[in-house]
Short mmCIF file of C-alpha atoms in Angstrom, two decimals:
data_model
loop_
_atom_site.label_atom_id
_atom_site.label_comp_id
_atom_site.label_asym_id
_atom_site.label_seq_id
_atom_site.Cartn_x
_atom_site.Cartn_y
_atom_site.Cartn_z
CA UNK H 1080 -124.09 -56.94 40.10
CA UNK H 1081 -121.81 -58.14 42.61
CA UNK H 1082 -122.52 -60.30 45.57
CA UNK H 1083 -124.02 -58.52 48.68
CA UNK H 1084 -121.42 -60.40 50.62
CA UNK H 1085 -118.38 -58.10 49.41
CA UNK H 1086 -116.80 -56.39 52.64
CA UNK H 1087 -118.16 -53.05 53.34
CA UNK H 1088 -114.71 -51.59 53.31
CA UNK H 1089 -113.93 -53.10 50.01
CA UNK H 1090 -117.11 -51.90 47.79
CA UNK H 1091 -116.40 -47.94 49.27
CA UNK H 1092 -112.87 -48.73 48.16
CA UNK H 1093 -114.26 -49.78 44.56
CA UNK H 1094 -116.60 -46.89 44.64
CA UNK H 1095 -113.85 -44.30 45.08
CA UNK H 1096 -111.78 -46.01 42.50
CA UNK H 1097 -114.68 -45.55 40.13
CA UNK H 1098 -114.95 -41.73 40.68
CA UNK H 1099 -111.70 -41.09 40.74
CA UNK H 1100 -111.26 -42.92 37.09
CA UNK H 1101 -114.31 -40.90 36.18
CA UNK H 1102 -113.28 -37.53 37.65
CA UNK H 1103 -109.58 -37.88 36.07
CA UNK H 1104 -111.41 -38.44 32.49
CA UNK H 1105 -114.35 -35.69 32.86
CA UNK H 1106 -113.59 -33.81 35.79
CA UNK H 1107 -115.66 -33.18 38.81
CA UNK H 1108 -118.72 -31.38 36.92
CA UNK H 1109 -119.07 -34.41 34.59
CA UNK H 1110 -119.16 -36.99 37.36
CA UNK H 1111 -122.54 -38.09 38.37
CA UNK H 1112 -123.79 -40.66 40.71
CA UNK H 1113 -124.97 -43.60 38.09
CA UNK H 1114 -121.87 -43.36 36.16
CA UNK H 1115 -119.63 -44.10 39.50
CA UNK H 1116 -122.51 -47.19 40.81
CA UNK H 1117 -122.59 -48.33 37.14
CA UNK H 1118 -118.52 -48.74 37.05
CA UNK H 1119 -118.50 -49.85 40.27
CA UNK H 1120 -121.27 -52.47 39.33
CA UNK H 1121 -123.54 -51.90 42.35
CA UNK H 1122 -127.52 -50.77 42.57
CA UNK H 1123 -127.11 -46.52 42.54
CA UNK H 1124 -129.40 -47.82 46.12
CA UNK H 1125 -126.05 -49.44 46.98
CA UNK H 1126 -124.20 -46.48 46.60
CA UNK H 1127 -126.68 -44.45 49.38
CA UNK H 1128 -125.49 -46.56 51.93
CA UNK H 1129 -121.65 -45.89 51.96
CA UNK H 1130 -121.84 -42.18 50.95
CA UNK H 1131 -124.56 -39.53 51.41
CA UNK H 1132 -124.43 -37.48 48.41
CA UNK H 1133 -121.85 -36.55 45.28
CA UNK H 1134 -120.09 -33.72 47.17
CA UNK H 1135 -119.27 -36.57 50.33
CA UNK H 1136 -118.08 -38.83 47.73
CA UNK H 1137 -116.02 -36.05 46.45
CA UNK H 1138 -115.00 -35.12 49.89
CA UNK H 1139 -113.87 -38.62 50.47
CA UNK H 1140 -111.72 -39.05 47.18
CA UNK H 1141 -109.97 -35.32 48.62
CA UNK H 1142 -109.45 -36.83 52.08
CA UNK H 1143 -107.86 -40.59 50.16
CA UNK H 1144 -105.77 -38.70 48.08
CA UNK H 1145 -103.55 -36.00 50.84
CA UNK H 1146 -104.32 -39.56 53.11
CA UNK H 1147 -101.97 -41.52 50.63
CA UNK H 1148 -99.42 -38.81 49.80
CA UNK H 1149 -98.96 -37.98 53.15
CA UNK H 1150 -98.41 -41.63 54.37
CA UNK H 1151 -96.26 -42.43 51.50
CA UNK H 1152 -94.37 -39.00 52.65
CA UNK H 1153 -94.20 -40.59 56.70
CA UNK H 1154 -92.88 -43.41 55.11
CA UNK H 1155 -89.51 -41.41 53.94
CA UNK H 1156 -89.79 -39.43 56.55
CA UNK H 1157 -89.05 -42.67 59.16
CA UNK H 1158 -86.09 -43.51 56.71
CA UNK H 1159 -84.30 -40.58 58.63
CA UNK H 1160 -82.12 -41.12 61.39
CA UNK H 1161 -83.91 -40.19 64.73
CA UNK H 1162 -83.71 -36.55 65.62
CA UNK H 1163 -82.56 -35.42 62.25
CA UNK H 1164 -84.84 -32.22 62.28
CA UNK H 1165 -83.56 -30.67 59.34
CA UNK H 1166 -83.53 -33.39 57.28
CA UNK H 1167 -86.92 -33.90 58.16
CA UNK H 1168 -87.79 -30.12 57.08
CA UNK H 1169 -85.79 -30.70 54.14
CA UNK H 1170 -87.28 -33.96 53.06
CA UNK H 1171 -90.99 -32.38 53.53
CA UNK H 1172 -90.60 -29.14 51.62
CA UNK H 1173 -89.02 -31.44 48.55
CA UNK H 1174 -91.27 -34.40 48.56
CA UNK H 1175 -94.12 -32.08 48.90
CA UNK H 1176 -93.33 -29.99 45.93
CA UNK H 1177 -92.30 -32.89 43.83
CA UNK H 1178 -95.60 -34.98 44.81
CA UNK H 1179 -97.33 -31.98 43.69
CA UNK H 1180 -95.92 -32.09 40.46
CA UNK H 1181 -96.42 -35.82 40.32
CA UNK H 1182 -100.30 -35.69 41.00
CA UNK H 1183 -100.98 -32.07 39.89
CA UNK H 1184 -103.27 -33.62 37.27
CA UNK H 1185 -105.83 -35.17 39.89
CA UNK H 1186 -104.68 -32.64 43.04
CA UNK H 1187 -106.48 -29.54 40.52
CA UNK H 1188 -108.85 -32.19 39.25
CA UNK H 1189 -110.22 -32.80 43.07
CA UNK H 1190 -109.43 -29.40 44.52
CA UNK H 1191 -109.53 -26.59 41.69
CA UNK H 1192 -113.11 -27.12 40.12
CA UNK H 1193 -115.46 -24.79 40.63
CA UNK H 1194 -117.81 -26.12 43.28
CA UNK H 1195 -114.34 -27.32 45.91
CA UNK H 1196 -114.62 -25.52 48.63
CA UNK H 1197 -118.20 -24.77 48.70
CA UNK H 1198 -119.63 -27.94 49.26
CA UNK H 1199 -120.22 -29.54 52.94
CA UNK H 1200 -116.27 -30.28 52.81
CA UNK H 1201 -114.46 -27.14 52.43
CA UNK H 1202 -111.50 -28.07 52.70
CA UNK H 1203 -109.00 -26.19 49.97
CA UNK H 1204 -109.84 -23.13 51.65
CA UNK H 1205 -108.18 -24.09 55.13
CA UNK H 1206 -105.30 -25.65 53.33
CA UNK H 1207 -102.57 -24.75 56.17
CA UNK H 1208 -104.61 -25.36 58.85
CA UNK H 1209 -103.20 -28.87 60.72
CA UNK H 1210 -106.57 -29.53 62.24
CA UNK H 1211 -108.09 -30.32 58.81
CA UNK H 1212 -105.24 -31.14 56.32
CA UNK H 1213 -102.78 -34.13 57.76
CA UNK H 1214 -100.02 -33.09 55.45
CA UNK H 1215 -99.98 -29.44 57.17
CA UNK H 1216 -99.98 -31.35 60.20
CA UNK H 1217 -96.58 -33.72 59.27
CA UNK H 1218 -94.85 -29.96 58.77
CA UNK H 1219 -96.37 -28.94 62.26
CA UNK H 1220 -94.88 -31.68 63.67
CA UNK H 1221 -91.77 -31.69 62.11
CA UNK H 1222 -91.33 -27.48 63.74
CA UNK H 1223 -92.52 -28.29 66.91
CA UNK H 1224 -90.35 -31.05 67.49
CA UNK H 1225 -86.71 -29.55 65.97
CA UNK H 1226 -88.31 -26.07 67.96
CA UNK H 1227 -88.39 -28.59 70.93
CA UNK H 1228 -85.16 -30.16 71.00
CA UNK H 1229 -83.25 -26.61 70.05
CA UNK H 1230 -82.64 -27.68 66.49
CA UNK H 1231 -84.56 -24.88 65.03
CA UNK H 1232 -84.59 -21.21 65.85
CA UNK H 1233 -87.94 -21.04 66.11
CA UNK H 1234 -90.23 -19.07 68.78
CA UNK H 1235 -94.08 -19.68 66.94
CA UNK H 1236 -93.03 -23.17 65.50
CA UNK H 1237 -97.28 -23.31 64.49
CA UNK H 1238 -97.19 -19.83 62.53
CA UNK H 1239 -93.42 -20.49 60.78
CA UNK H 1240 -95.80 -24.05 59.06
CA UNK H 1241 -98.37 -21.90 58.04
CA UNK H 1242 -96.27 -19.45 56.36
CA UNK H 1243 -93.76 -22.52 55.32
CA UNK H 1244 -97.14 -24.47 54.36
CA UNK H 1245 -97.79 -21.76 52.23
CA UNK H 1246 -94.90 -20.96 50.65
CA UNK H 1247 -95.02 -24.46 49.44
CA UNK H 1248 -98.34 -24.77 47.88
CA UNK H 1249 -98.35 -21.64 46.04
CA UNK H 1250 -94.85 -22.57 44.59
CA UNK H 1251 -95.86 -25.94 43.77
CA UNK H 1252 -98.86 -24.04 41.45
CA UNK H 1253 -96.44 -21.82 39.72
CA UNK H 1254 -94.39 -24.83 38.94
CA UNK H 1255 -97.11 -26.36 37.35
CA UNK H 1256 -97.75 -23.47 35.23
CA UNK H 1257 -93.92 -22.78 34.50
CA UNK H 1258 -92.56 -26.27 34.85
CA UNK H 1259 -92.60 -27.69 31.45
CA UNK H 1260 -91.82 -24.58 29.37
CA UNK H 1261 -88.60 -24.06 31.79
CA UNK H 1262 -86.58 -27.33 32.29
CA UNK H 1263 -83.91 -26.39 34.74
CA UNK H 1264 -87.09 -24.51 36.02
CA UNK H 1265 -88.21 -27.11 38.89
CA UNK H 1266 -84.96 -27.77 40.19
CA UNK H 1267 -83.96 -24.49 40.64
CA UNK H 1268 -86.96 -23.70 42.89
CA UNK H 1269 -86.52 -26.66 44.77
CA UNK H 1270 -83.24 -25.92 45.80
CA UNK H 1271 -84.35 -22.23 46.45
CA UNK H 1272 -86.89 -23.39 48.90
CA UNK H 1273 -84.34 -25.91 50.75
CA UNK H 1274 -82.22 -22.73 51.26
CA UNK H 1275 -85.04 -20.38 52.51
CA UNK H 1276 -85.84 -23.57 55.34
CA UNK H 1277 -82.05 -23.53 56.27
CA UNK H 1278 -82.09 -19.84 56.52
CA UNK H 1279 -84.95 -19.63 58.00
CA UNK H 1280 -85.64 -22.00 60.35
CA UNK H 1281 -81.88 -23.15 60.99
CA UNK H 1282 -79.96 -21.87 63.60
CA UNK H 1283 -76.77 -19.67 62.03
CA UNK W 856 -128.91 8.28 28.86
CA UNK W 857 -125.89 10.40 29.42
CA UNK W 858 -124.32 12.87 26.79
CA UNK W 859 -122.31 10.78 24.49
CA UNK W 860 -119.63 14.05 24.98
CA UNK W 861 -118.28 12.13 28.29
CA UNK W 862 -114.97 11.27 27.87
CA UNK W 863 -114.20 8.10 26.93
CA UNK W 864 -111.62 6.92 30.06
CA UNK W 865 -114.59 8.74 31.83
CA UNK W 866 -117.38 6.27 30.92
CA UNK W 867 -114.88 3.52 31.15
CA UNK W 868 -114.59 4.42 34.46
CA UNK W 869 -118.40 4.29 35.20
CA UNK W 870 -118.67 0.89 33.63
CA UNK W 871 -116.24 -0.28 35.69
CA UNK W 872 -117.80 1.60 38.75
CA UNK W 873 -120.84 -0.02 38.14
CA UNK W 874 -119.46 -3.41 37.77
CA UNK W 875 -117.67 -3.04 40.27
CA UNK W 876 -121.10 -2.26 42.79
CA UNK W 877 -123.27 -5.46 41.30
CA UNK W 878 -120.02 -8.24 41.81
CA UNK W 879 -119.88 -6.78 45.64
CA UNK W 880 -123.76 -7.44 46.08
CA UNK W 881 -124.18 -10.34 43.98
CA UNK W 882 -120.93 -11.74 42.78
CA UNK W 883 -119.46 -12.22 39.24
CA UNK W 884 -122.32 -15.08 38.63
CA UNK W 885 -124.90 -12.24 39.26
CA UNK W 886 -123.79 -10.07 36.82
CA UNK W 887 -124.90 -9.10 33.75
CA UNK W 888 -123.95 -7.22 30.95
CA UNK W 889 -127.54 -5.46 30.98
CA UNK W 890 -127.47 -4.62 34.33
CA UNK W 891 -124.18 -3.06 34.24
CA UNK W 892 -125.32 -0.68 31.34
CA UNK W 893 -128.63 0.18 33.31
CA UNK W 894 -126.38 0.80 36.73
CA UNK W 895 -123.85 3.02 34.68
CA UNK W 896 -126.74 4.72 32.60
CA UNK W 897 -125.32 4.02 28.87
CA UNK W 898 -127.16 1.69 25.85
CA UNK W 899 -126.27 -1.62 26.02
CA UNK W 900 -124.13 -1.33 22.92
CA UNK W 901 -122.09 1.39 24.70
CA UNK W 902 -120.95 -1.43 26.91
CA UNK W 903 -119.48 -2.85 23.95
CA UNK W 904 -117.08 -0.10 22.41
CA UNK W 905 -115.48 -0.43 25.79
CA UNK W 906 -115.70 -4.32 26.96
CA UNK W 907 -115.88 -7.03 24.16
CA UNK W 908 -117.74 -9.56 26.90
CA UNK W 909 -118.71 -10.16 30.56
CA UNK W 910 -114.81 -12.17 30.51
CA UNK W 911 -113.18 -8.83 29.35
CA UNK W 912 -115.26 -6.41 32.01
CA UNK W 913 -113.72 -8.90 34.87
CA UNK W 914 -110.68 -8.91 33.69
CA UNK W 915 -110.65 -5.25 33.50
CA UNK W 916 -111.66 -5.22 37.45
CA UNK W 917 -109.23 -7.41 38.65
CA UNK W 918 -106.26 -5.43 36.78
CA UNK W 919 -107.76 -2.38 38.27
CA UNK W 920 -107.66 -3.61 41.90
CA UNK W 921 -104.49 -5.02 41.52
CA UNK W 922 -103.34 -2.12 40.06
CA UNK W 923 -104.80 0.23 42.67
CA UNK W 924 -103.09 -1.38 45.32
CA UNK W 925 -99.86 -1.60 44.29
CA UNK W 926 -99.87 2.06 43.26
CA UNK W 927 -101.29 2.21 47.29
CA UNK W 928 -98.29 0.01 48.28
CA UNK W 929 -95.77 1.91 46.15
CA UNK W 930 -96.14 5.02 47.60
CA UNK W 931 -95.82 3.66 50.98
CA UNK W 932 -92.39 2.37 49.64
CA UNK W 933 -91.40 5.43 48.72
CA UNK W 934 -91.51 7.41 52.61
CA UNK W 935 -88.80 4.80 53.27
CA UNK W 936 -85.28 6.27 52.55
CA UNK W 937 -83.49 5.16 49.72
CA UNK W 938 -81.85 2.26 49.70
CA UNK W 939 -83.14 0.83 52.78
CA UNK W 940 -84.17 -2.51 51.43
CA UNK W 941 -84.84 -4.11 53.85
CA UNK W 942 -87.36 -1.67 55.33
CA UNK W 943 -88.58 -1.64 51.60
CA UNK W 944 -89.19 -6.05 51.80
CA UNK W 945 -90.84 -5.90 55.47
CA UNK W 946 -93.05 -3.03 54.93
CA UNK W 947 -93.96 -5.47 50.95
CA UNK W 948 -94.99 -8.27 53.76
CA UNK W 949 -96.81 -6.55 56.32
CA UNK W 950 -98.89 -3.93 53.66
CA UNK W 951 -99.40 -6.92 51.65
CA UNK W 952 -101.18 -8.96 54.49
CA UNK W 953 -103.08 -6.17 55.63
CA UNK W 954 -104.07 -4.94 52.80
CA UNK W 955 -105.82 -8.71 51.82
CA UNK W 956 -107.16 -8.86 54.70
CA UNK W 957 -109.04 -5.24 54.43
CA UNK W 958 -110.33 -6.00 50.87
CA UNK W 959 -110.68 -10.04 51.75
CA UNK W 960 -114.18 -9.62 50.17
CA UNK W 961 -113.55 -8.09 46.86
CA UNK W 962 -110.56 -10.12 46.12
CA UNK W 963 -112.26 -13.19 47.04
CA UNK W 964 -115.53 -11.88 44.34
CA UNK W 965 -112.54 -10.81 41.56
CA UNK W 966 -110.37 -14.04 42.34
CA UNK W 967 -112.35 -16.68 43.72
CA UNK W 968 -115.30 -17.29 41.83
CA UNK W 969 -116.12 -20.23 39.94
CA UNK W 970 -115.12 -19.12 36.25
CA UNK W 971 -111.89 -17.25 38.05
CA UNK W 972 -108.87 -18.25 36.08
CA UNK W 973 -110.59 -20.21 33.61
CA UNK W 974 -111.57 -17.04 31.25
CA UNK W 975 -109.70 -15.27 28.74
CA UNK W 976 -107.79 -13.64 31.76
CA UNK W 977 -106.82 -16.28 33.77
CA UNK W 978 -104.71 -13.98 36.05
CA UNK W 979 -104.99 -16.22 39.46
CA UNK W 980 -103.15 -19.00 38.79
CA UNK W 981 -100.30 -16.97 37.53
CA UNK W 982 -100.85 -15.20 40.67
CA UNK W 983 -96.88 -15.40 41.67
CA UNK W 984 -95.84 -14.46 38.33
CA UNK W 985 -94.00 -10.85 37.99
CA UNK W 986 -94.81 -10.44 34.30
CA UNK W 987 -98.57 -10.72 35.32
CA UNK W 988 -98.94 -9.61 38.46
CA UNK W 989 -97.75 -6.28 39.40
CA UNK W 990 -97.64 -6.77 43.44
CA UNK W 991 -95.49 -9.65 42.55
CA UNK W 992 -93.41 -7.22 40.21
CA UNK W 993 -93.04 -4.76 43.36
CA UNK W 994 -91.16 -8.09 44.89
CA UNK W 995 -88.96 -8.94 42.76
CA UNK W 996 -87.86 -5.42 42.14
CA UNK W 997 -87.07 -5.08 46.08
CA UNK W 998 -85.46 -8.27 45.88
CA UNK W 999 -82.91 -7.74 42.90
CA UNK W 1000 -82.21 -4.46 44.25
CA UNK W 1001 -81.28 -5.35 47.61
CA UNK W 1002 -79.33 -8.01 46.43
CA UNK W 1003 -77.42 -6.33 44.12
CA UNK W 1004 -76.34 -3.77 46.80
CA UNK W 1005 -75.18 -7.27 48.84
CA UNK W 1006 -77.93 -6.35 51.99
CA UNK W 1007 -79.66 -9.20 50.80
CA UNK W 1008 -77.87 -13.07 50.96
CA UNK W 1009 -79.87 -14.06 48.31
CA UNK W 1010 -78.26 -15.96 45.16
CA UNK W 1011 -81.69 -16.59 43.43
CA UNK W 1012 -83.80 -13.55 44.08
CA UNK W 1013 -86.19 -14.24 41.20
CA UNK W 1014 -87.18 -17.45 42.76
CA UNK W 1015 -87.01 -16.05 46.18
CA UNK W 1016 -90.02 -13.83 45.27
CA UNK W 1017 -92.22 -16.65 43.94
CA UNK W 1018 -91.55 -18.34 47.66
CA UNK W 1019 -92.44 -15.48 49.79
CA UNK W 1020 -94.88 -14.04 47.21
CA UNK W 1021 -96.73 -17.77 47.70
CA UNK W 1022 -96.06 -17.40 51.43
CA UNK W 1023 -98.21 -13.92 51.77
CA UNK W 1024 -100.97 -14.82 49.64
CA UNK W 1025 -101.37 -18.43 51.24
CA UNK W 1026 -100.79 -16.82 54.70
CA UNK W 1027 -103.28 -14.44 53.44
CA UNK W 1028 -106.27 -16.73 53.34
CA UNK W 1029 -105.46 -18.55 56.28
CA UNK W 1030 -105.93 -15.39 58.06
CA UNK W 1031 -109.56 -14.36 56.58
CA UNK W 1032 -110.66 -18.00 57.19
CA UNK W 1033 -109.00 -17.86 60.97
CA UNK W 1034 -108.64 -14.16 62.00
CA UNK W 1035 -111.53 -13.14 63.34
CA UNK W 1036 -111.91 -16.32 65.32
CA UNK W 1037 -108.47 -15.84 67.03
CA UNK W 1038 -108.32 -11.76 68.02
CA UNK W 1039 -104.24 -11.95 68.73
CA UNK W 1040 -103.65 -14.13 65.39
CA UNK W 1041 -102.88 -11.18 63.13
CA UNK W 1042 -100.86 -9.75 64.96
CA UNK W 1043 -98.83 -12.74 65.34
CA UNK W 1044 -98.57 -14.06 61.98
CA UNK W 1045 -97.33 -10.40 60.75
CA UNK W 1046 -94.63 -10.85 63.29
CA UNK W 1047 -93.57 -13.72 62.25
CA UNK W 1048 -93.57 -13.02 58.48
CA UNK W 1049 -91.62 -10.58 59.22
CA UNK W 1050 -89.18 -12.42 60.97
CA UNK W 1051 -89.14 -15.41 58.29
CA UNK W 1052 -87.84 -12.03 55.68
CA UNK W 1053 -85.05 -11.01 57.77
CA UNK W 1054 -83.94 -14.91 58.14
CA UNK W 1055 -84.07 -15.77 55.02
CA UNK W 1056 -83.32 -13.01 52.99
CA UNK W 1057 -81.01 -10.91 55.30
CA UNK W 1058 -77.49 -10.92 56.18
CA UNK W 1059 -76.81 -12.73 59.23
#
């Protein structure tokens, strides 16, 4: 066992990295409490006083991992030049779709078993809703402001990221389905949806 | 017991009927292959000249709503005149959205449950693919055809459908999760769904 003295923040952060080692290797079903304080080498007493139950802990690894990818997406986003709006659109829809890709492994892992979205944190359910998922919230932004500044052609800048939102995830599934068996497959969708945000949200 | 005369697509029929009652009242965990013969009055081993398992029966209902409602949708499509594709793509949109939102509870039962997509059938996760999914079929057939005739600017129209395909359905469940909080949100979102289809896929 580790020493008591280890930061708070630290030992949650070893905790997560335990279940999320755990539920990459059995999945969500096969995780169980002992298993994540045994890897993490704390007291399963220990583990009671950073999270209340599995489903929190599961909760938690769902809010790190759109936490991460959406910060690492921020961080390309502030690459643009200021009031770039498009580009901005642009750079979301791709990243997004190619993170997807990237992580579609751990994304289905965390957000596709069967008890997500029935637990106390229900959150694949409200997937395009801003006030719960931060990445929706980047794309709200991202409408509002180019809405704002007359960029866009926009008159419900909140409904165009739902639908946009939308249009994104459910894409980013069918790639994973499709992806592999159809090589030029990917690319040609990405550069599909870049055209339907020009088209659609661009002024002519 | 009933007369084993009954025609076979007949007593299909009533399996499915009865199915169809016990997933609405208990959901596809609650059913049972028993209980499905007792509700549709045949011997258990009936079941089986029609269904091979639970999986099969399921499937079976989720083709058959699918099916029914595109049949619903397609002759809707045909009061418009012909060639009016346009008209054909907005009135896909807004039946499509209305039409989840009326039957929200069934296809949530059929889609949405635990062992959805992981069966024999996995059906849902394909759910943007046209050579699974016949409402996504109806899509792509409005697409090509309107951009064949040039009323559509569309290069890619195969892809196109997978994006606004992913865009309804996604849209779709943001609206049973938020709808009935927000009484003017339906409205809205229809309106601008519609307005994303003439951007994107109509001649400026």
């Amino acid at each position: 066992m580790r020493q008591r003295t280890e930061a708070p923040e630290r030992r949650r952060g070893d905790l997560l990295d335990a279940a999320l080692a755990i539920v990459l290797d059995k999945g969500v079903a096969g995780l169980t409490v002992d298993e994540v304080a045994a890897r993490a080498d704390v007291a399963k007493g220990t583990f009671y006083l950073y999270f209340r139950s599995k489903e929190q802990l599961i909760g938690a690894l769902q809010d790190r991992f759109v936490g991460d990818l959406t910060a690492l997406q921020q961080a390309e986003l502030d690459q643009l030049r200021a009031g770039d709006w498009m580009g901005r659109l642009l750079l979301w829809m791709e990243s997004s779709l190619r993170g997807y890709l990237a992580h579609a492994q751990l994304h289905d892992a965390l957000f596709h078993h069967p008890r997500a979205g029935r637990g106390e944190d229900s959150r694949h359910r409200h997937e395009a809703d801003p006030t719960i998922n931060p990445h929706a919230a980047t794309l709200v932004d991202i409408l509002e402001a180019g809405t704002a500044t007359g960029d866009f052609a926009l008159t419900a800048p909140r409904t165009a990221a739902v639908l946009l939102y939308s249009a994104m995830h459910g894409t980013a599934h069918y790639l994973v389905e499709h992806g592999e068996a159809e090589t030029d497959l990917v690319e040609t969708v990405i550069a599909e949806s870049l055209n339907m945000c020009r088209r659609y949200v661009g002024r002519t």
